[in-house]
Coordinates of C-alpha atoms and ligand atoms in Angstrom, one line a residue:
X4 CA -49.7 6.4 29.2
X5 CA -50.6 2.6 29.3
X6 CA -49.5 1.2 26.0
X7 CA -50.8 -2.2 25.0
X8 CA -49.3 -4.6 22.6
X9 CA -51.0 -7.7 22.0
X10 CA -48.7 -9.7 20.0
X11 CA -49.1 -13.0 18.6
X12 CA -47.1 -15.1 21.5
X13 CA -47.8 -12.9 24.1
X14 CA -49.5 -9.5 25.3
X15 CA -46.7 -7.0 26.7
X16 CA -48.4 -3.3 29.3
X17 CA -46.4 -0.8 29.4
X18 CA -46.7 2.3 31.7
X19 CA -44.9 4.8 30.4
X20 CA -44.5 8.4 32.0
X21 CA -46.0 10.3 29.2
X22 CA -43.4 13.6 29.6
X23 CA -40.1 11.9 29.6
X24 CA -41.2 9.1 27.5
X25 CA -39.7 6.6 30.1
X26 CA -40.8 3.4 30.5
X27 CA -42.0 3.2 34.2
X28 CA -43.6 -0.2 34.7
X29 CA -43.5 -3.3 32.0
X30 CA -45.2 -6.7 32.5
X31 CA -46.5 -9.3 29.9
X32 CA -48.8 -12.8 29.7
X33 CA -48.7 -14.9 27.5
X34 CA -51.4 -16.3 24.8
X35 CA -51.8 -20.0 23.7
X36 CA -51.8 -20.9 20.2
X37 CA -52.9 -24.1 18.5
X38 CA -52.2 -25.2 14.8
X39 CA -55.1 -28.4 14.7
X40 CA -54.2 -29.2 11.0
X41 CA -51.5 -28.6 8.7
X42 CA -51.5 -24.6 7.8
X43 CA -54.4 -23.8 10.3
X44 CA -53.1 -21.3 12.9
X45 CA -55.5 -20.8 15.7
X46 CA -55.8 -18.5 18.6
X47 CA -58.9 -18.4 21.5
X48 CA -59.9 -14.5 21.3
X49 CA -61.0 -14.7 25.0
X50 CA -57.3 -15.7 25.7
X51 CA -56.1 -12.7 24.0
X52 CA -58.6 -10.4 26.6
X53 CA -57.5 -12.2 29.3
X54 CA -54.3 -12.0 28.6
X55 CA -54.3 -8.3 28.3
X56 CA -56.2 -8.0 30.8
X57 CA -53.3 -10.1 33.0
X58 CA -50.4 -8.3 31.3
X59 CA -52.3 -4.6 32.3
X60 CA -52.9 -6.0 35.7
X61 CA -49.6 -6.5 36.5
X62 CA -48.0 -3.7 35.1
X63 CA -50.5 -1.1 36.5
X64 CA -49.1 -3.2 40.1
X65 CA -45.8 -2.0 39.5
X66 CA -46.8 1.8 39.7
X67 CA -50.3 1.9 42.1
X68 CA -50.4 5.4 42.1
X69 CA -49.8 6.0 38.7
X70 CA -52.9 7.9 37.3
X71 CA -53.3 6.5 33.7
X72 CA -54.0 9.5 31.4
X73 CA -54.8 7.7 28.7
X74 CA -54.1 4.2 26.5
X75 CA -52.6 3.7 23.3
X76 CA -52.8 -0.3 21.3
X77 CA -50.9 -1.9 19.3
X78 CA -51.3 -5.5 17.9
X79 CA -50.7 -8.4 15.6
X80 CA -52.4 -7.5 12.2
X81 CA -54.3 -9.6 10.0
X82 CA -55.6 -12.3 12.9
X83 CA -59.3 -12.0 12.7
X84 CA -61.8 -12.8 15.7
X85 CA -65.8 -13.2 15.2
X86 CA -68.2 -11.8 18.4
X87 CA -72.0 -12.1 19.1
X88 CA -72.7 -8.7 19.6
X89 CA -75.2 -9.1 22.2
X90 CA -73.3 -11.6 24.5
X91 CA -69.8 -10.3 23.9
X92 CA -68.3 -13.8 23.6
X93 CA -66.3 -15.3 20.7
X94 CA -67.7 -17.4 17.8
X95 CA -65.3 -19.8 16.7
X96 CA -61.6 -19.3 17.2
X97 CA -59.4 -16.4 16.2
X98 CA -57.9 -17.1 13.1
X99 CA -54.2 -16.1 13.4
X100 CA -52.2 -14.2 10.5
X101 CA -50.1 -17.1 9.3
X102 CA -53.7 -19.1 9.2
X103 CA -53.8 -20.7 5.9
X104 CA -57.0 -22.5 5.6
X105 CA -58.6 -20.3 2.9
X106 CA -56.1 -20.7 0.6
X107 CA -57.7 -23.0 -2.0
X108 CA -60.7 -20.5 -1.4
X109 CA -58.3 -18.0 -2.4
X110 CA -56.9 -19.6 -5.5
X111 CA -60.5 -20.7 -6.1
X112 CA -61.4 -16.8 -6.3
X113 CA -58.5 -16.3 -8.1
X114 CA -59.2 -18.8 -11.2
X115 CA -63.6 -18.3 -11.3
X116 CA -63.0 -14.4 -11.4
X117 CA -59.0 -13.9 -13.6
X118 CA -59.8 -10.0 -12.9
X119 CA -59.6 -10.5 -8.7
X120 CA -56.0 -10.7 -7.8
X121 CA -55.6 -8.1 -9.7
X122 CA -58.5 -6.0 -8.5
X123 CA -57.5 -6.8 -4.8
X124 CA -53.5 -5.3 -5.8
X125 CA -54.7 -2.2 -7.4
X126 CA -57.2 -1.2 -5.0
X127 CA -55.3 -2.7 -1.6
X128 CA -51.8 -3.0 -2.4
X129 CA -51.7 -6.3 -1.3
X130 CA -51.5 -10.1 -2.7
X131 CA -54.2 -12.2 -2.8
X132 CA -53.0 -14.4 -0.2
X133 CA -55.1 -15.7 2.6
X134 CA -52.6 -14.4 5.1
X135 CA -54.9 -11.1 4.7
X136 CA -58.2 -11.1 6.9
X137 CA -61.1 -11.2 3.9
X138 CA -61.1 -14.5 3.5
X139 CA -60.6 -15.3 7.2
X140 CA -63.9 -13.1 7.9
X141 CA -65.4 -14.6 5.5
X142 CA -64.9 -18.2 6.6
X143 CA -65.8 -17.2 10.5
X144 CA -69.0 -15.5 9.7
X145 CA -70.0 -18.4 7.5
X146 CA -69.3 -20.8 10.2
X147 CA -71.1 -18.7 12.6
X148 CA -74.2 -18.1 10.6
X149 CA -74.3 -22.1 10.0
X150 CA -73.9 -22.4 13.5
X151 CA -77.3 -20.6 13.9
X152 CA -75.9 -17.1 15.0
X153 CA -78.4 -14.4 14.1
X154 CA -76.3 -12.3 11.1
X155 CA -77.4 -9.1 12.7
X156 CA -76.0 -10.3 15.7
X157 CA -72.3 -11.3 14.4
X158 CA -69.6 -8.5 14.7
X159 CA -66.0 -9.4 13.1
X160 CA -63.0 -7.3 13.6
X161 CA -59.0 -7.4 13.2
X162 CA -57.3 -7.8 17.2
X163 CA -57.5 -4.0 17.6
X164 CA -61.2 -4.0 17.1
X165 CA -61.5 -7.0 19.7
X166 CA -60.0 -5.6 22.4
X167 CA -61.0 -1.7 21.8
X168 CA -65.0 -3.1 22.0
X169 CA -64.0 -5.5 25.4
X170 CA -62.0 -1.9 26.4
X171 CA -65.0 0.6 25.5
X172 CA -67.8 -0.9 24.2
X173 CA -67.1 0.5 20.7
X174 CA -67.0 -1.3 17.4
X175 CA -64.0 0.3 15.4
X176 CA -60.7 0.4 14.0
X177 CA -58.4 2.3 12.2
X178 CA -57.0 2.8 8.5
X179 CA -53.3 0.7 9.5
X180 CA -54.9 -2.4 10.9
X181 CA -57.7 -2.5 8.0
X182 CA -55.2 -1.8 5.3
X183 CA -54.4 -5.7 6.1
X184 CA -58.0 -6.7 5.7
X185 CA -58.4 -7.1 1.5
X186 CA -61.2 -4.5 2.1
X187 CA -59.8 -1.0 2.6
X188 CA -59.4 0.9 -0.6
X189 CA -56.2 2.8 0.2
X190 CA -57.6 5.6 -2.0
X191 CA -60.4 6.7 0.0
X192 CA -59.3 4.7 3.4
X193 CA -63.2 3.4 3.0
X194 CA -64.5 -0.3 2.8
X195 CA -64.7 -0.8 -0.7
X196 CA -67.9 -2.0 -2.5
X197 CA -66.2 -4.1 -5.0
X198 CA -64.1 -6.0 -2.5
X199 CA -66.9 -6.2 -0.1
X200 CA -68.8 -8.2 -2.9
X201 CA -65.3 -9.8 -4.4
X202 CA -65.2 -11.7 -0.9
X203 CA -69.1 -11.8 -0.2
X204 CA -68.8 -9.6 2.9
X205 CA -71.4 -7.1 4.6
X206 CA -70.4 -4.0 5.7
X207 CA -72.7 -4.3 8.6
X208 CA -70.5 -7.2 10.4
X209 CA -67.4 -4.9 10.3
X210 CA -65.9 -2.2 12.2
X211 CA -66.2 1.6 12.0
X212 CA -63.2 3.2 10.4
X213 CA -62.0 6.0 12.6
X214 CA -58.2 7.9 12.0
X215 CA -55.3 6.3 14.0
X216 CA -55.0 9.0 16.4
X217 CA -59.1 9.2 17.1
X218 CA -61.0 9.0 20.1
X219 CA -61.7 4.9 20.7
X220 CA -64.2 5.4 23.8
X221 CA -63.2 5.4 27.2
X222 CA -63.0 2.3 29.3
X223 CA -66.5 1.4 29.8
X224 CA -66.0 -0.3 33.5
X225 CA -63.1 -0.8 36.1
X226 CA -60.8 -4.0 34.5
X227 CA -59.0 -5.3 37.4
X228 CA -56.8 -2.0 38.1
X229 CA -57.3 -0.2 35.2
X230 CA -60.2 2.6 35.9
X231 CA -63.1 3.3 33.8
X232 CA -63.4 6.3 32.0
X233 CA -59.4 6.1 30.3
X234 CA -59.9 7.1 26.7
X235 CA -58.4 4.9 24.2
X236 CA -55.9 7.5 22.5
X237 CA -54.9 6.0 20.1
X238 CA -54.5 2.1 17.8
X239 CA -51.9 1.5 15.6
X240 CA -51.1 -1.6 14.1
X241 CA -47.7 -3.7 15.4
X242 CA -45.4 -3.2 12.8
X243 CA -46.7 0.1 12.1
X244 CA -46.4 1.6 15.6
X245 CA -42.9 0.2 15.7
X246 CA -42.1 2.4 11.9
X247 CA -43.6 5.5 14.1
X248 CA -41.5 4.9 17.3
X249 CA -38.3 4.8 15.2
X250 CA -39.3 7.8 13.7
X251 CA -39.2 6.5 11.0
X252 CA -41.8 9.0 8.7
X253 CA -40.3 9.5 5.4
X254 CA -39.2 7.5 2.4
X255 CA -35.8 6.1 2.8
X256 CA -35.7 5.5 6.5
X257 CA -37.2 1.8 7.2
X258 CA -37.0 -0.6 9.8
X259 CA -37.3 -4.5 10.3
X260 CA -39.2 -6.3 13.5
X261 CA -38.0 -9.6 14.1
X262 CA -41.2 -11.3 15.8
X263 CA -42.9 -14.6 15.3
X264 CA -42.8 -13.4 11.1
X265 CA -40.7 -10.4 10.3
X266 CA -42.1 -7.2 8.9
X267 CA -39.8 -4.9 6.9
X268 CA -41.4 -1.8 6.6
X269 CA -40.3 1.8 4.8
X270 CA -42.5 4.8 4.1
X271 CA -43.0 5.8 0.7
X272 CA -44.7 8.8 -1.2
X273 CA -45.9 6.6 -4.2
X274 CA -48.6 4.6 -3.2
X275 CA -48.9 2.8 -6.4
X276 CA -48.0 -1.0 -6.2
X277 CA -44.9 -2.6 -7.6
X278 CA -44.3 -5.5 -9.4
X279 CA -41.9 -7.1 -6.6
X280 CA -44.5 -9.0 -4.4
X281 CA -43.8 -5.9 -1.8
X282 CA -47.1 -4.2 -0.7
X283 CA -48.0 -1.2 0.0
X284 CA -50.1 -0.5 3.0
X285 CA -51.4 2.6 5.4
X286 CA -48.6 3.1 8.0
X287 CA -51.4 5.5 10.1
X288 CA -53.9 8.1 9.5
X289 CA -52.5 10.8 11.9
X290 CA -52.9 14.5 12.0
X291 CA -55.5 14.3 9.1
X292 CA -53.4 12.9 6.8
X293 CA -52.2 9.2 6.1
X294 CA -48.8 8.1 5.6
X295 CA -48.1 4.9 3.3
X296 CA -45.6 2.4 3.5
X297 CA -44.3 -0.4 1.7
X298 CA -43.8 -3.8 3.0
X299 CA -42.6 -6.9 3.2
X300 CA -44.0 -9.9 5.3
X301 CA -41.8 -12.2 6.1
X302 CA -44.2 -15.7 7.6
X303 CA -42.0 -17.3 9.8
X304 CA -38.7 -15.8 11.5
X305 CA -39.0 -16.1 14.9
X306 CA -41.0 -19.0 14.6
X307 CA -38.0 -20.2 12.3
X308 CA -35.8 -19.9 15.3
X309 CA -38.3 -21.5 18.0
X310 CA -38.9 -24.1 15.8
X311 CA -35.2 -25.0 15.0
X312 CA -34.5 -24.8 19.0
X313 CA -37.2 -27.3 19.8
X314 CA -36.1 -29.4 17.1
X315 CA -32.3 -29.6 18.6
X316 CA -33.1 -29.5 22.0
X317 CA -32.4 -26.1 22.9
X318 CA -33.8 -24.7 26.0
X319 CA -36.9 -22.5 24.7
X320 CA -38.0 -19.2 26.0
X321 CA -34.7 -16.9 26.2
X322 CA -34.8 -13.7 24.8
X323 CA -33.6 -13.3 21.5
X324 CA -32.8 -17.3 21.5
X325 CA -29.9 -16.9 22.9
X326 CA -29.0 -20.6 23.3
X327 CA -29.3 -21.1 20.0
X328 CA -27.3 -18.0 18.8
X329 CA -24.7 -19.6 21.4
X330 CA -24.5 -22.9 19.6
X331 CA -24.8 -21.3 15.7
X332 CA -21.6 -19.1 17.5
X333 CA -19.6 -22.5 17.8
X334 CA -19.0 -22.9 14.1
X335 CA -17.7 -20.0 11.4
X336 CA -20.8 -20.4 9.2
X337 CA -23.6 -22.9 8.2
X338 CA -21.1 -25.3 6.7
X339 CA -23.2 -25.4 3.4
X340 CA -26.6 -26.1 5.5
X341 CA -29.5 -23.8 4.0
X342 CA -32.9 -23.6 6.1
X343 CA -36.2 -22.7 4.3
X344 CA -38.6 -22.1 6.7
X345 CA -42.1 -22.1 4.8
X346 CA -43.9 -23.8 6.7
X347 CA -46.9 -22.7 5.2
X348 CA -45.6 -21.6 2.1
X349 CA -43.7 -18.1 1.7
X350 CA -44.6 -14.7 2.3
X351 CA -43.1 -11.7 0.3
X352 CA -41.5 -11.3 -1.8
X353 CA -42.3 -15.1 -3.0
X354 CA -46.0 -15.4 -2.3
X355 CA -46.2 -18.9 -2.7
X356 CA -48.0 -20.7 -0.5
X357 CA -47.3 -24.1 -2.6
X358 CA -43.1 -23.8 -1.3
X359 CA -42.5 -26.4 1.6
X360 CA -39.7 -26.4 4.0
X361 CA -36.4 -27.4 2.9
X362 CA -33.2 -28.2 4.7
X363 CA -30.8 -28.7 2.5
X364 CA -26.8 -29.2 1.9
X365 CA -26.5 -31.2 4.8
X366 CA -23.7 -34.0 5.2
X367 CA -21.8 -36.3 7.2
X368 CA -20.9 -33.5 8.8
X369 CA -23.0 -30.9 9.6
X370 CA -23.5 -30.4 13.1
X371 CA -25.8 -29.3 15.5
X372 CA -24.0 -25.4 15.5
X373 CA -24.5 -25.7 10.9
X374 CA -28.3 -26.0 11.8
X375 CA -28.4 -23.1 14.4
X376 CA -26.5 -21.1 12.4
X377 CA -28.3 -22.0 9.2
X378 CA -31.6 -21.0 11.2
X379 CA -30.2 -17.5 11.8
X380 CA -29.3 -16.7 8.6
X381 CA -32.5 -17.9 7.1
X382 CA -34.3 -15.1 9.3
X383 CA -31.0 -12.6 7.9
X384 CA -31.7 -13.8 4.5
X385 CA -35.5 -13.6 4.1
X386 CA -35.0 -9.6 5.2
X387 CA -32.3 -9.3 2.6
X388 CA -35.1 -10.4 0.0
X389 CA -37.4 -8.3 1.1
X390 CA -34.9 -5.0 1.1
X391 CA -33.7 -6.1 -2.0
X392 CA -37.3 -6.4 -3.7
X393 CA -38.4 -3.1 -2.2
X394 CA -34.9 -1.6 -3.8
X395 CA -35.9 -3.1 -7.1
X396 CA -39.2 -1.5 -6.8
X397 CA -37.9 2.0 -7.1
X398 CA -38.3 2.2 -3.5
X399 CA -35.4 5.0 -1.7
X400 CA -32.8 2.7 -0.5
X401 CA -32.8 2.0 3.3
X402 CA -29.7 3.4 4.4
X403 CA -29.9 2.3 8.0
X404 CA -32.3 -0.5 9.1
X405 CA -34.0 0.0 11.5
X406 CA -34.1 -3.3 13.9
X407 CA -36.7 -4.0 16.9
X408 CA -38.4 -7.1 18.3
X409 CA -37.3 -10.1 20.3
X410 CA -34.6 -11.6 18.2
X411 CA -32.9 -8.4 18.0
X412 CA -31.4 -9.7 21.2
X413 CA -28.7 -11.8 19.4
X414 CA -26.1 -9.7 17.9
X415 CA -24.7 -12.7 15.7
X416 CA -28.3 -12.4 13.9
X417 CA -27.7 -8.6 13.7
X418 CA -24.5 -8.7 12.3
X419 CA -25.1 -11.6 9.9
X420 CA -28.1 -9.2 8.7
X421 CA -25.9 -6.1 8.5
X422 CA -23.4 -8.7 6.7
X423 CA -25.8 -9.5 4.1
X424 CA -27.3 -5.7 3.1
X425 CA -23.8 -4.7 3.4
X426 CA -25.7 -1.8 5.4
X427 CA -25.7 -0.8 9.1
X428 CA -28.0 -1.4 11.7
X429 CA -29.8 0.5 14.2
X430 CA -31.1 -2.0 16.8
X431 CA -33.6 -0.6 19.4
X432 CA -32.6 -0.2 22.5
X433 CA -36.1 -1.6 24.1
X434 CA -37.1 -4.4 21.5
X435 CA -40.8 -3.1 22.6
X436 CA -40.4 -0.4 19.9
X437 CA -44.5 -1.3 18.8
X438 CA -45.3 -0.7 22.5
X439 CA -43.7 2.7 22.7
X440 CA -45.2 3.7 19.0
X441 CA -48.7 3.3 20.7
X442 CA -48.1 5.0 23.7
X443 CA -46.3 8.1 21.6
X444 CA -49.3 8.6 19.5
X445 CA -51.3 8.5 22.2
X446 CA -49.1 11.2 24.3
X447 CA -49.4 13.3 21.3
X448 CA -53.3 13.3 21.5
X449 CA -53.2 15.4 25.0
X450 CA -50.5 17.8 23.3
X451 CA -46.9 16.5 25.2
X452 CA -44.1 15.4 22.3
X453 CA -42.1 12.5 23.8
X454 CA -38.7 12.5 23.4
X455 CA -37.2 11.2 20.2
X456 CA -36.7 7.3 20.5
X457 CA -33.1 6.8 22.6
X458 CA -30.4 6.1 19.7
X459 CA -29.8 1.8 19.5
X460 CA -26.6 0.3 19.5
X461 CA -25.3 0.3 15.9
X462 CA -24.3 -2.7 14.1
X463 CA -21.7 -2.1 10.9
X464 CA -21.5 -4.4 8.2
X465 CA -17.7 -6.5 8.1
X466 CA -17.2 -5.4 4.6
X467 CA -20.2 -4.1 1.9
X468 CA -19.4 -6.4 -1.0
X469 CA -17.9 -9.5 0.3
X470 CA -17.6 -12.9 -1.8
X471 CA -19.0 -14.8 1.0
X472 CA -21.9 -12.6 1.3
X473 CA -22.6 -13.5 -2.0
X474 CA -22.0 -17.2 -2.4
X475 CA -24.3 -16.9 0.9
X476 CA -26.8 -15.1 -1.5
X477 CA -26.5 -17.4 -4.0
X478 CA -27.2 -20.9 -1.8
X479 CA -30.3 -18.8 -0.3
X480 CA -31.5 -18.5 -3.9
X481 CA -31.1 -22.2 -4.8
X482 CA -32.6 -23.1 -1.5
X483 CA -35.5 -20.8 -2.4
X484 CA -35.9 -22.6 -6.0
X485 CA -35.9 -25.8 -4.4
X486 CA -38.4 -24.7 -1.6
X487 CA -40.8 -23.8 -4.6
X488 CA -40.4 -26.9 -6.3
X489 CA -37.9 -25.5 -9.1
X490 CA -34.6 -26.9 -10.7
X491 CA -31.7 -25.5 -10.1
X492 CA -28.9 -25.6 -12.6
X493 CA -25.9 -24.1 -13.3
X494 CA -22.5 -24.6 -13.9
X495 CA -20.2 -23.3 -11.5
X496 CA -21.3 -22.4 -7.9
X497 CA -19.7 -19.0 -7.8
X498 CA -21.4 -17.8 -11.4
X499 CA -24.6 -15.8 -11.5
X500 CA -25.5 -17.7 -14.6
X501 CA -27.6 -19.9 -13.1
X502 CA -31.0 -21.0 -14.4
X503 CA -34.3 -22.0 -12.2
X504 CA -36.8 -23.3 -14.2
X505 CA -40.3 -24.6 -12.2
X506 CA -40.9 -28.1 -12.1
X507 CA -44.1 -29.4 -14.0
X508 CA -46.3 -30.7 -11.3
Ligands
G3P152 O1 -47.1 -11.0 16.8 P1 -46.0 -10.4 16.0 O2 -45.2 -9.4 16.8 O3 -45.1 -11.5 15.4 O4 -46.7 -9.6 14.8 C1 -47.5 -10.2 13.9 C2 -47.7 -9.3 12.7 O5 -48.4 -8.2 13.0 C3 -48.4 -10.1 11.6 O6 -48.5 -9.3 10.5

């Protein structure tokens, strides 16, 4: 099986021996990104072919007489790219997930029609944030029609759909990656009318909804090494794929994957949404049924981490940043430093894309290792919220976390995290878990079970109700307050008596 993840920083191919479920050949390529104003996040879409494309190329190298069965995709969710259908070439840039450009369109929406936010939760499960793809399709195909692209002509999709149609020809995607989009009803897994018309969207610009484990066309010409005639076996979305690799299929199993945002992800049997700013999304469509989840998105983790290495001078580009886990490993704890990293506001549980990035509680004598460290535990403590919210929701609790993706890699993150939820850890053994997902699923459409995912290494919490966890907890929440422009008061630092009231603008 070739699995293909196209992630936002990089695109990783994976050849993996479809029997054993052993990972044979791996290679990636990288993507470029480019943020041209303050909150625009923008990707080229040709970049993220070519880059698969590279990223295939060399793993298929690896293995030359490998005889690829079949492929299964993954891929960053919510980042929207706008075709001409008759030339195959990009109009206007890809709009990545943590774009947010539309977002006084959103809030615009949001005070014309009082009934759409809550329209858009009942019928998607999600916030009406423009994190979501609606508004970003909307805003490409406008651009493109101005631009004098015949509407007929103008095909938009989520990253899946972009790189099934360069794959196959075909224009399609399935039920995980469109449960992002603002559009999908999770009722009736359709494009719903109402949202169609809440965001002025045609149906005719959008892909076909097929099930997750449907037949996506076959390769439609030879791509470097790769053959034509491969049948796309199956597309799941990232974080979703990752969910199925762990195994991870009923309510009270979950997992976490630590990428350039953080998804925290646990099934559920009650697709209803809460009242906790958690969503509830289509894990996959599989088998003839679907399987929901709820989640929380978590902006900017990894990107938290890169961020705060480029910022001290930390040599970029190690797994897992293990420089900076190195320096945050010099010092016992943040020394009173808190990090909020919303640098375009905060995801879930917050949703508040107004919150700004705060570093606070720093002194004479905070040091280089107080900022590292404080930049870990941001990442640990934005996944506690997220648990915590999901718990609060009625969700099962998670009794292991599940933990995959690149920051995985330092175990001071992974035990501050296990720390915090005063819970253990399961970190996978290949932080590729999205990868292997795809390429299970797509094993599973020729008829051969892979072996269940190899156990991780386990990561046990210190101690599960310690008071330093929860003075930790407690600066995290004032940081939060003061990210969102509240007032913290209260009288001693230890009480949970504290009051946040929001400052008038
Ligand atoms: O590119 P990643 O791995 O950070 O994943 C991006 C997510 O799918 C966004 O929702």
């Amino acid at each position: 099986m070739l699995a293909i993840d196209q992630g936002t920083t990089n695109t990783k191919a994976m050849l993996v021996d479809a029997a054993s479920g052993l990972v044979v050949a791996q290679a990636s390529a990288p993507t470029s990104i480019g943020f041209p104003a303050p909150g625009w996040v923008e990707q080229d879409a040709e970049c993220l072919w070519t880059a698969s494309l590279a990223a295939i190329d060399a793993c298929l190298a690896q293995q030359p007489d490998a005889e690829v069965l079949g492929i299964g995709v993954s891929n960053q969710r919510e980042t929207v790219v706008c075709w001409s259908r008759s030339e195959g070439r990009p109009l206007g840039p890809a709009l990545g997930w943590q774009d947010a450009r539309t977002a006084a369109w959103c809030a615009d929406l949001a005070q014309r029609q009082p009934t759409a936010a809550r329209t858009v939760r009942d019928r998607t499960g999600l916030s009406l944030d423009p994190m979501f793809s609606a508004p970003k399709f909307r805003n490409l195909i406008d651009a493109a029609v101005a631009g004098g692209a015949d509407p007929s002509d103008v095909a938009v999709g989520t990253v899946d759909s972009w790189l099934v149609w360069r794959l196959t020809g075909q224009h399609v995607t399935e039920p995980g990656n469109a449960s992002r989009t603002l559009l999908l009803d999770l009722a009736s897994l359709t494009w719903h009318d109402e949202l169609l018309t809440l965001f002025g969207i045609d149906a005719s610009h959008l892909p076909e909804l097929r099930p997750s484990d449907a037949t996506f066309g076959v390769t439609s010409t030879l791509h470097g090494r790769l053959a034509g005639g491969v049948p796309v076996l199956a597309v799941l979305a990232d974080s979703h794929a990752a969910l199925y690799h762990h195994g991870c299929t009923t309510p009270g199993t979950g997992k976490a994957t630590y990428g350039t945002g953080t998804s925290v992800m646990s099934p559920t049997s009650d697709p209803e949404p809460g009242p906790h700013g958690i969503a509830t999304t289509v894990a996959w469509h599989v088998g003839g049924r679907a399987t929901y989840a709820r989640e929380g998105n978590i902006v900017a983790s990894g990107s938290a981490l890169d961020w705060m290495a480029a910022t001290l001078g930390v040599p970029e580009g190690t797994a897992g940043g293990a420089h900076l886990t190195a320096l945050a490993a010099e010092v016992p704890d943040s020394g009173g430093v808190s990090f909020v990293p919303a640098f375009s506001g905060l995801g879930a549980p917050y949703w508040d894309r107004s919150a700004v990035g705060v570093l606070v509680g720093v002194s004479g004598g905070t040091t280089r290792g107080h900022l590292a460290r404080a930049a870990l535990d941001a990442v640990a403590h934005q996944v506690a919220d997220v648990v915590e919210a999901m718990e609060s929701d009625g969700s099962a609790r998670i009794e292991t976390l599940h933990a995959d993706g690149g920051a995985t890699a330092s175990q001071l993150l992974m035990q501050v995290q296990a720390d915090l939820l005063a819970r253990p850890l399961e970190v996978a053994s290949s932080p590729a878990a999205s990868a292997l997902g795809a390429a299970r699923l797509a094993a599973e459409q020729l008829g051969v079970a892979t072996p269940p995912a190899e156990p991780g290494r386990r990561v046990t919490p210190h101690c599960t109700d310690s008071p330093q966890s929860r003075a930790a907890r407690l600066a995290w929440g004032q940081a939060i307050a003061r990210s969102r422009g509240m007032t913290v008061s209260q009288t001693d630092s230890t009480s949970s008596d504290e009051t946040i009231e929001r400052n008038d603008p």
